[in-house]
PDB file of C-alpha atoms and ligand atoms in Angstrom:
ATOM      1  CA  UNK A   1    -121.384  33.869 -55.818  1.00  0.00           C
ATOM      2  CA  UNK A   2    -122.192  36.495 -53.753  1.00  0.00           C
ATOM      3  CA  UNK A   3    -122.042  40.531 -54.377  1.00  0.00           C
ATOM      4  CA  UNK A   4    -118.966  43.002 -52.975  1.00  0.00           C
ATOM      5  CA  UNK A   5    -118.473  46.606 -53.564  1.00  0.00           C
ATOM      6  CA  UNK A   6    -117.276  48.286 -56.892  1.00  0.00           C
ATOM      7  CA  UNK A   7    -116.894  51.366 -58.582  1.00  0.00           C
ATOM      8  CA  UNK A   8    -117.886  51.884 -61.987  1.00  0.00           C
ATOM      9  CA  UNK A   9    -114.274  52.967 -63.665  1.00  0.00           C
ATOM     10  CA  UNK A  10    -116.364  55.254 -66.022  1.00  0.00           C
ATOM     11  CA  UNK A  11    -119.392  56.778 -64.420  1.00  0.00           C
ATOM     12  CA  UNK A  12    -117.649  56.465 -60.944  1.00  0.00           C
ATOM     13  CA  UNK A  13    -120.696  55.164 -59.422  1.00  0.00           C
ATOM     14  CA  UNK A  14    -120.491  52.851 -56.506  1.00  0.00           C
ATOM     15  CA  UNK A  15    -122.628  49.326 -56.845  1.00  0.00           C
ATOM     16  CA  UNK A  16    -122.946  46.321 -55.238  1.00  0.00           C
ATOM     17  CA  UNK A  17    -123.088  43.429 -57.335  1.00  0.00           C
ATOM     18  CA  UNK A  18    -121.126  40.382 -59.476  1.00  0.00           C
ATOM     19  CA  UNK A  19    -119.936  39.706 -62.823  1.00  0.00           C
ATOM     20  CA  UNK A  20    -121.035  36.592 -63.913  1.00  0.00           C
ATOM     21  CA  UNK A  21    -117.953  34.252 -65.024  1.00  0.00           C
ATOM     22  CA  UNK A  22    -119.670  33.154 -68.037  1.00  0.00           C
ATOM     23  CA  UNK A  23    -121.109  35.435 -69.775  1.00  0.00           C
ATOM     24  CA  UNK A  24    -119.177  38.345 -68.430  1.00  0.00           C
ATOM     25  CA  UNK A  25    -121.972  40.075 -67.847  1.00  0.00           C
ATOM     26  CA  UNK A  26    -121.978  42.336 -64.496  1.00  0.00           C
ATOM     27  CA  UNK A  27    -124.912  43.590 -62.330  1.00  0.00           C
ATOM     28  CA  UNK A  28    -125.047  46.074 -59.767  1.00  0.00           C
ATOM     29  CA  UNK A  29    -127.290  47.737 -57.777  1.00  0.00           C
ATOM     30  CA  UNK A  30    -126.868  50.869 -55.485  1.00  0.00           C
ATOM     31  CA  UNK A  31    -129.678  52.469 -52.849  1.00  0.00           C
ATOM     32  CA  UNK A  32    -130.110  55.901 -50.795  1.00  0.00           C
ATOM     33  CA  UNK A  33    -128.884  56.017 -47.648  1.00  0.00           C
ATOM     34  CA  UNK A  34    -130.637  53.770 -45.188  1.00  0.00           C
ATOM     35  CA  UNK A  35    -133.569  56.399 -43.401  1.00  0.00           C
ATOM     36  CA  UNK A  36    -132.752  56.068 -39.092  1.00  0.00           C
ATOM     37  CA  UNK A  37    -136.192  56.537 -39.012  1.00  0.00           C
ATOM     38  CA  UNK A  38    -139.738  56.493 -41.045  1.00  0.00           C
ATOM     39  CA  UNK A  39    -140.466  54.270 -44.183  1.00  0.00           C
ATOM     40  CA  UNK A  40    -137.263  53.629 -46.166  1.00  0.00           C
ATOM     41  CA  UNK A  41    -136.982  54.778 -49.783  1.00  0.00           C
ATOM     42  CA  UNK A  42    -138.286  52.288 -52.443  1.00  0.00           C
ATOM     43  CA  UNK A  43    -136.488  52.592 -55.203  1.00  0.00           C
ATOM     44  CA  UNK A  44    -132.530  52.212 -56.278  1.00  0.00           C
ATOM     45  CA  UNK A  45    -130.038  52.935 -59.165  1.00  0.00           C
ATOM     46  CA  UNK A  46    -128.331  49.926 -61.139  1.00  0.00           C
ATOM     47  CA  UNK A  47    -126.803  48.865 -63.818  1.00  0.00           C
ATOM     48  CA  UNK A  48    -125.943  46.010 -66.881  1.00  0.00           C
ATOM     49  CA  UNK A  49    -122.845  45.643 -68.419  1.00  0.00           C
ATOM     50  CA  UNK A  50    -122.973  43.238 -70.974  1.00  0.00           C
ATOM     51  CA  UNK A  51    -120.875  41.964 -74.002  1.00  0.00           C
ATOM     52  CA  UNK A  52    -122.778  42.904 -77.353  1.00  0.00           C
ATOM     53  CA  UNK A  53    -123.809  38.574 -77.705  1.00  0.00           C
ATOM     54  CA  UNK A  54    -126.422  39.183 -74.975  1.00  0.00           C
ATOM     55  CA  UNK A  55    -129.166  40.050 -76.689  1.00  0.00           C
ATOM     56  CA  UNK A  56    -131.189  40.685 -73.813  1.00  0.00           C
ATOM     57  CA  UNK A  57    -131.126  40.806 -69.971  1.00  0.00           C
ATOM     58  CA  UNK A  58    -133.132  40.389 -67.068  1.00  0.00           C
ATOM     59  CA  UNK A  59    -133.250  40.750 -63.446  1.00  0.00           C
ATOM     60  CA  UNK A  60    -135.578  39.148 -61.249  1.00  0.00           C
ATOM     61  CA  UNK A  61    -136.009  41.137 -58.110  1.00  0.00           C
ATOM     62  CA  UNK A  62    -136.874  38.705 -55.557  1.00  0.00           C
ATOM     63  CA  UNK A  63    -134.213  36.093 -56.919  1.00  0.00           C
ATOM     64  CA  UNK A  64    -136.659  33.776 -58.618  1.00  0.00           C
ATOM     65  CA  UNK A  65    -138.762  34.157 -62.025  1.00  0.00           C
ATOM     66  CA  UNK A  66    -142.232  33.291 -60.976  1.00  0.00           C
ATOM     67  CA  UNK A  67    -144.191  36.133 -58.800  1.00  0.00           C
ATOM     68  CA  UNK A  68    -141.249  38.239 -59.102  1.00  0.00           C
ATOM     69  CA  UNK A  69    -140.679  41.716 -60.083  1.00  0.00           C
ATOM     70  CA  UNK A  70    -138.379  41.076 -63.447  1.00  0.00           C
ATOM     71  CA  UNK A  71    -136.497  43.745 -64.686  1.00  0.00           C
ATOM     72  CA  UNK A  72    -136.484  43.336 -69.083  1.00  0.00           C
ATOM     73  CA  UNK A  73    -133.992  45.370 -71.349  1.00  0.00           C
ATOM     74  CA  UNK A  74    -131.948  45.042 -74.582  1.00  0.00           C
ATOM     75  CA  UNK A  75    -130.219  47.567 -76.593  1.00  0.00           C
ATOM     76  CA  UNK A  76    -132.122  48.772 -79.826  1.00  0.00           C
ATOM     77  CA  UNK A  77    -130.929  51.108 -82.522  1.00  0.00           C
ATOM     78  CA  UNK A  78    -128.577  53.090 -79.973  1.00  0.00           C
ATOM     79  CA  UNK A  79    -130.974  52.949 -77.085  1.00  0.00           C
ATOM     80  CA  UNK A  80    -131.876  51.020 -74.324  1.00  0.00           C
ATOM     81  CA  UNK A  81    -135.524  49.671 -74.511  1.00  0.00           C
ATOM     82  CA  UNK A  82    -136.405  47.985 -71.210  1.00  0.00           C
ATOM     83  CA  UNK A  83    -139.766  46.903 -69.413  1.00  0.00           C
ATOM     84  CA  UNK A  84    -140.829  45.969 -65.856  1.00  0.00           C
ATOM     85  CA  UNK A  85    -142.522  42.219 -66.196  1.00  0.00           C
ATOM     86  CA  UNK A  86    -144.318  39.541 -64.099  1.00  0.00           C
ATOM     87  CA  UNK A  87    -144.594  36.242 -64.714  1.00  0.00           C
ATOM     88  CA  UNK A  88    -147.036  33.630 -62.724  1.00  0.00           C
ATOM     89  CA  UNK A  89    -145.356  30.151 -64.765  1.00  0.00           C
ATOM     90  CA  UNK A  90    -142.211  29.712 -66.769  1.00  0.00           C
ATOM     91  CA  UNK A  91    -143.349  30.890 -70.060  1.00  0.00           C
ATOM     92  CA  UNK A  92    -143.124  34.744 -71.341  1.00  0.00           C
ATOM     93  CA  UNK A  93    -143.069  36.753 -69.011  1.00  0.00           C
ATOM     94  CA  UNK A  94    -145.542  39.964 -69.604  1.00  0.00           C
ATOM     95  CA  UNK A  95    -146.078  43.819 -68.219  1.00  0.00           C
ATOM     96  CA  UNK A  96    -146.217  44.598 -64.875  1.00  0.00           C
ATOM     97  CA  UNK A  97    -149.016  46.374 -63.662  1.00  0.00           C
ATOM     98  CA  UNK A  98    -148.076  47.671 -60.193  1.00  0.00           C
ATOM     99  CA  UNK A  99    -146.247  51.107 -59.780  1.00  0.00           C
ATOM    100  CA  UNK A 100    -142.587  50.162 -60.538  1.00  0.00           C
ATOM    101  CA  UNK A 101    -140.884  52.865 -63.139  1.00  0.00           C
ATOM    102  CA  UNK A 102    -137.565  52.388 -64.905  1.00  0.00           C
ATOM    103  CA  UNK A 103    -136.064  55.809 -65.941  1.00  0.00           C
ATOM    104  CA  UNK A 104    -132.535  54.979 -68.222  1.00  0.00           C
ATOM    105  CA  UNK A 105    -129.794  57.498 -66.834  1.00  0.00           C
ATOM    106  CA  UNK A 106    -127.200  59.608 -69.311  1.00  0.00           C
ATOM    107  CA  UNK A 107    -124.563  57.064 -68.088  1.00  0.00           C
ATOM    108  CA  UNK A 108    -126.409  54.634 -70.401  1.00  0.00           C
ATOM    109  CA  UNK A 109    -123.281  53.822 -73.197  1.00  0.00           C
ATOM    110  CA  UNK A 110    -123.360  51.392 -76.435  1.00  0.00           C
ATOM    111  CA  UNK A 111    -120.349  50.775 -78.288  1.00  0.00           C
ATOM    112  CA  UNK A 112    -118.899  48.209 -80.311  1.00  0.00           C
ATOM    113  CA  UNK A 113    -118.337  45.825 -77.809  1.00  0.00           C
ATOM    114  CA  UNK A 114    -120.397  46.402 -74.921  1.00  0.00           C
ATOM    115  CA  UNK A 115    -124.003  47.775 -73.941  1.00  0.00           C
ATOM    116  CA  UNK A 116    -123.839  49.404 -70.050  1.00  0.00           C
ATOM    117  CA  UNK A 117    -127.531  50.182 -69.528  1.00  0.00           C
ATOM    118  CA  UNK A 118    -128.189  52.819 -65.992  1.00  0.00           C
ATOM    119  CA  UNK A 119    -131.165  52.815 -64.926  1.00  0.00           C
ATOM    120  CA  UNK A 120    -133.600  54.492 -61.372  1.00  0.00           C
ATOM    121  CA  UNK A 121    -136.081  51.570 -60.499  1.00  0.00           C
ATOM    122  CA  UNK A 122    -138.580  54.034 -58.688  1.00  0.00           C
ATOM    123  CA  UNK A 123    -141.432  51.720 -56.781  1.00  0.00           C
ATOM    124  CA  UNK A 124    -139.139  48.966 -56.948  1.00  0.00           C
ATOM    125  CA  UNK A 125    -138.357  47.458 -53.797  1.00  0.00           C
ATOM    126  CA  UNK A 126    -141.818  46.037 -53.192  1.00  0.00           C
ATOM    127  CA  UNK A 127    -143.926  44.364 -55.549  1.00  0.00           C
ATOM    128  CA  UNK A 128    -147.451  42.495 -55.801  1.00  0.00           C
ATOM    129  CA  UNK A 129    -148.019  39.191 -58.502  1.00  0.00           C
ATOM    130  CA  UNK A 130    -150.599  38.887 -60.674  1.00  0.00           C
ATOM    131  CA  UNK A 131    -152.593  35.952 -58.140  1.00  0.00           C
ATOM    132  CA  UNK A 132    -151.644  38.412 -55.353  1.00  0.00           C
ATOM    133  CA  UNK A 133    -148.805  37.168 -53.710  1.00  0.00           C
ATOM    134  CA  UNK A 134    -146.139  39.993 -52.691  1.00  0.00           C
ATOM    135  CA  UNK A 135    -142.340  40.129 -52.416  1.00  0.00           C
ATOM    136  CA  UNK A 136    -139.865  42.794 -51.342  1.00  0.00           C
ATOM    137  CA  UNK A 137    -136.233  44.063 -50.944  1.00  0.00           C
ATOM    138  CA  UNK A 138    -134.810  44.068 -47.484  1.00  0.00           C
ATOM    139  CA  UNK A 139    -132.586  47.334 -47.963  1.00  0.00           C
ATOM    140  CA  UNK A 140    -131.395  46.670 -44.277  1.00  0.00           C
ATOM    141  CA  UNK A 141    -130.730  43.159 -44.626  1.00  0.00           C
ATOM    142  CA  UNK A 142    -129.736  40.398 -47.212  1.00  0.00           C
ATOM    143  CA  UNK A 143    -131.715  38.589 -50.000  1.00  0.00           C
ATOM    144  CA  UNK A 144    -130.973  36.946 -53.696  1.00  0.00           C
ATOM    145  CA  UNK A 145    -130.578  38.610 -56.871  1.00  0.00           C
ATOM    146  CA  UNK A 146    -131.543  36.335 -59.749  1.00  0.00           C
ATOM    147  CA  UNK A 147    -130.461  37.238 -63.646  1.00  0.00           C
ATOM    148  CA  UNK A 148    -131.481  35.782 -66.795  1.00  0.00           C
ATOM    149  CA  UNK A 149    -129.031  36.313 -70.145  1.00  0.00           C
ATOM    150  CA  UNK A 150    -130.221  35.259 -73.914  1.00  0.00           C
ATOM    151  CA  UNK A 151    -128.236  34.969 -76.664  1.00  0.00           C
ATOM    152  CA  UNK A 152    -131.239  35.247 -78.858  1.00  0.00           C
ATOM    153  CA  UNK A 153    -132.690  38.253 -80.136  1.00  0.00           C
ATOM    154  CA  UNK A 154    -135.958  39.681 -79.062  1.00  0.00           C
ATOM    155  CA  UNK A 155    -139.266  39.514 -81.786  1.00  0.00           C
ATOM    156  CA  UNK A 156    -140.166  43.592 -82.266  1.00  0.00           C
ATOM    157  CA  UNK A 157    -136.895  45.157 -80.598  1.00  0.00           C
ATOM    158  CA  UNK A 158    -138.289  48.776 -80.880  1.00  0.00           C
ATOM    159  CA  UNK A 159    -141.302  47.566 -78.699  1.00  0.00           C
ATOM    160  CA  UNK A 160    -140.712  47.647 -75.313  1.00  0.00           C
ATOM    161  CA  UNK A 161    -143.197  44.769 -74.525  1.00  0.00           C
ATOM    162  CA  UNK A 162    -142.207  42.518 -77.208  1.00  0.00           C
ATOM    163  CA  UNK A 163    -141.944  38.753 -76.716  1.00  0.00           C
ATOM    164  CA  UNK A 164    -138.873  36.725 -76.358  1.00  0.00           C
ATOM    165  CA  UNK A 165    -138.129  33.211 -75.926  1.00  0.00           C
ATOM    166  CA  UNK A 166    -136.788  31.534 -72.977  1.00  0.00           C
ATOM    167  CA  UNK A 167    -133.470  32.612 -71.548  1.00  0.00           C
ATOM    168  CA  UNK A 168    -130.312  30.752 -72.735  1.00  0.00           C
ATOM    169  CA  UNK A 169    -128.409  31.176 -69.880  1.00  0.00           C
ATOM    170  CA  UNK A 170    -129.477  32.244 -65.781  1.00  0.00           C
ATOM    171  CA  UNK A 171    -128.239  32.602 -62.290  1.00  0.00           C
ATOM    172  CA  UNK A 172    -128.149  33.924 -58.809  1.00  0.00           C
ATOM    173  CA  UNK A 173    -126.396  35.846 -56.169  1.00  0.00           C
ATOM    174  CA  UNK A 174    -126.247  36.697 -52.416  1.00  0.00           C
ATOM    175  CA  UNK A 175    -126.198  40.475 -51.604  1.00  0.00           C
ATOM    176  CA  UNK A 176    -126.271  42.170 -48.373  1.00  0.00           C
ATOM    177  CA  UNK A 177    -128.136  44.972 -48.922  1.00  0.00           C
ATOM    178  CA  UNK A 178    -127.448  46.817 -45.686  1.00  0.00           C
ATOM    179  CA  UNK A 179    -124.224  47.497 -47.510  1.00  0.00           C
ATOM    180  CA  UNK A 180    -125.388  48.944 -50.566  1.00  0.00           C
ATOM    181  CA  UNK A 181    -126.067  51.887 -49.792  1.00  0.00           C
ATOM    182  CA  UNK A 182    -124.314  55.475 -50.901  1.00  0.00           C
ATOM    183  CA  UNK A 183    -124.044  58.626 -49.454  1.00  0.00           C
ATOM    184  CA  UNK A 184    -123.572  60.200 -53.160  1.00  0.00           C
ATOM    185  CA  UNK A 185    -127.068  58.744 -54.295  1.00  0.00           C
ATOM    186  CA  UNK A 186    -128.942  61.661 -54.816  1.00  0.00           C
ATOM    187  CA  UNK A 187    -125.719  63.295 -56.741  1.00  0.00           C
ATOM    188  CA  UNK A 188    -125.889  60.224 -59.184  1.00  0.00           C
ATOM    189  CA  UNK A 189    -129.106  61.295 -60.095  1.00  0.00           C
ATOM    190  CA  UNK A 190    -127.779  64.957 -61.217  1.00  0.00           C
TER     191      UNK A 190
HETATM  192  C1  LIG B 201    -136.156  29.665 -64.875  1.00  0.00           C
HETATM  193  C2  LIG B 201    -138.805  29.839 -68.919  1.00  0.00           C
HETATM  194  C3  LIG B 201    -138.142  34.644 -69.162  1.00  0.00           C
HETATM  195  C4  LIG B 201    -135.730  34.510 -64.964  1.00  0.00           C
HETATM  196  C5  LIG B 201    -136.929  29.313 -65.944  1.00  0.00           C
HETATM  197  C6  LIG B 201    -137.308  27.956 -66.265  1.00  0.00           C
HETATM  198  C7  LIG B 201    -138.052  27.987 -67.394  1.00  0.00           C
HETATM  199  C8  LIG B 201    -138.153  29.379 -67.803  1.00  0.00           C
HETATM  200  C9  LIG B 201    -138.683  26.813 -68.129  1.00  0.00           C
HETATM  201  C10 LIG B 201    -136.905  26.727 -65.465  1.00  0.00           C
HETATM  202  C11 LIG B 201    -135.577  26.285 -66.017  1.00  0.00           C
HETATM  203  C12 LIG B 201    -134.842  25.303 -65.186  1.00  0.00           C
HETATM  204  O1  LIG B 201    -135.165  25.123 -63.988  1.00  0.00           O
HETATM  205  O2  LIG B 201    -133.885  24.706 -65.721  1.00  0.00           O
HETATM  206  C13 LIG B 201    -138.832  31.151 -69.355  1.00  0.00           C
HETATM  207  C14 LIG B 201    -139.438  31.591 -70.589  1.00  0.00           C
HETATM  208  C15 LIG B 201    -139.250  32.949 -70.661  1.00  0.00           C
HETATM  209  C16 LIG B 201    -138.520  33.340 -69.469  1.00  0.00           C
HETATM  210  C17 LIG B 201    -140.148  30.678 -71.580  1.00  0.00           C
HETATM  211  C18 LIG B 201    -139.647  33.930 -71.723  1.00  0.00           C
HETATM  212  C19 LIG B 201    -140.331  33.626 -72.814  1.00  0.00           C
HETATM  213  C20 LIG B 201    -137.486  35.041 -68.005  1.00  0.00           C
HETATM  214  C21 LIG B 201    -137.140  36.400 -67.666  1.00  0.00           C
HETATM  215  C22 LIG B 201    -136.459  36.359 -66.480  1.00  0.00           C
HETATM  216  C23 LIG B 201    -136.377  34.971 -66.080  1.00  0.00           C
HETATM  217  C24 LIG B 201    -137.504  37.625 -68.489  1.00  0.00           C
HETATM  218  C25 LIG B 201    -135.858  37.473 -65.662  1.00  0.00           C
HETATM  219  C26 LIG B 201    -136.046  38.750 -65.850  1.00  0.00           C
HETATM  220  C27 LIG B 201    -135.607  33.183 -64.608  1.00  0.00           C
HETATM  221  C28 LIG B 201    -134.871  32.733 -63.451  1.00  0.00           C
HETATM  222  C29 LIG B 201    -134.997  31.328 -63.423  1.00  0.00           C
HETATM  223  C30 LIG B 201    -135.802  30.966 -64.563  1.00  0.00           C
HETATM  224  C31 LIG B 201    -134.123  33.620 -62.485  1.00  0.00           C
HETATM  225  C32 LIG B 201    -134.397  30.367 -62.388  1.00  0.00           C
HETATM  226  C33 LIG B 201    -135.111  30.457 -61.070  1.00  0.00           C
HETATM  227  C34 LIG B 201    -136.520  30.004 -61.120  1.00  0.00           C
HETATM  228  O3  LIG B 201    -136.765  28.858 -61.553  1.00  0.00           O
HETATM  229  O4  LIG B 201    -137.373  30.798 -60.752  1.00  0.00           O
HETATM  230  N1  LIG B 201    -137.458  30.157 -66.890  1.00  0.00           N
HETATM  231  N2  LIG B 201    -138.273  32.236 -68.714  1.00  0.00           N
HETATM  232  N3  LIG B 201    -137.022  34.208 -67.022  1.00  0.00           N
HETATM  233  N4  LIG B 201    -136.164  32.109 -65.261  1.00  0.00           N
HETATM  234 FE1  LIG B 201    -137.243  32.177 -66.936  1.00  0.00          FE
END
């Protein structure tokens, strides 16, 4: 599967991303305008849309879960809690250290059937592991988004670093980042 264009019919926000056949959850991700010149901005909006059965969600940056900036979040008492993780083998995955920052935007809705969590990754499109290893984003060129999906309820909900076990469901998808990109990025953040 690979990621096209969209706009969100209710926040009118333009992503790049997929919604995943099973589980009918989507993902999307948007980023500022590519810079002609200079360092490029390191950060990006996205968003989750998922079905109330997913208990929680996760994105793994760099398309894999091992030395990978992962991306945690589940909705709690009308909220969204989420996390920025790192794991170095398949078992829980814990904080991050490095300077990544999730901020949840107003678009962030829960209703009956559907959490849509909105969220600025700040920091976020370079990241170092635990045993030193680094990984990026290539906002000019193309790379693999990875998601995980549980069906199973985190332990301490209200606790943004509480454990979990393993995902019940996960998966991947091409993306060309060179075109996700919008002009309207900075209004999205208004
Ligand atoms: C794969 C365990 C949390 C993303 C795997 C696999 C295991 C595992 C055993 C290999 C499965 C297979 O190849 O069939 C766990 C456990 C977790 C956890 C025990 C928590 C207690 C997470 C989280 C994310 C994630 C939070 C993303 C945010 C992935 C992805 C794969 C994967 C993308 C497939 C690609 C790869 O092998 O790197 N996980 N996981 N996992 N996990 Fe996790």
């Amino acid at each position: 599967q690979s990621a096209s264009n969209y706009i969100d019919p209710v926040n009118g926000f333009q992503f790049t991303g997929i919604t995943d056949a099973e589980t009918q959850v989507t993902y999307g991700v948007t980023f500022p305008p590519l810079a002609t010149s200079g360092a490029q901005s390191t950060e990006f909006i996205g968003e989750v849309v998922a079905p109330v059965a997913a208990q929680w969600i996760g994105i793994a940056l760099g398309g894999a879960m091992l030395q990978d900036l992962l991306l945690v979040a589940w909705p709690n008492a009308g909220s969204i809690v989420s996390s920025t993780r790192m794991a170095s083998d398949y078992v829980q995955p814990t904080a991050y250290t490095g300077a990544a920052t999730l901020t949840t935007l107003p678009e962030t809705t829960i209703n009956a059937t559907h959490w849509k969590w909105v969220f600025r990754c700040q920091g976020c499109t370079s990241w170092t592991s635990s045993s030193g290893t680094t990984g990026s984003i290539s906002v000019d060129g193309s790379g693999v988004l990875a998601w995980a999906y549980s069906s199973v309820g985190v332990d301490n909900p209200s606790d943004a670093e509480s454990t979990f076990q393993e995902h019940t469901s996960f998966g991947f998808f091409g993306i060309d980042y060179s075109q996700a990109h919008t002009s309207n990025y900075q209004n999205y953040l208004e």
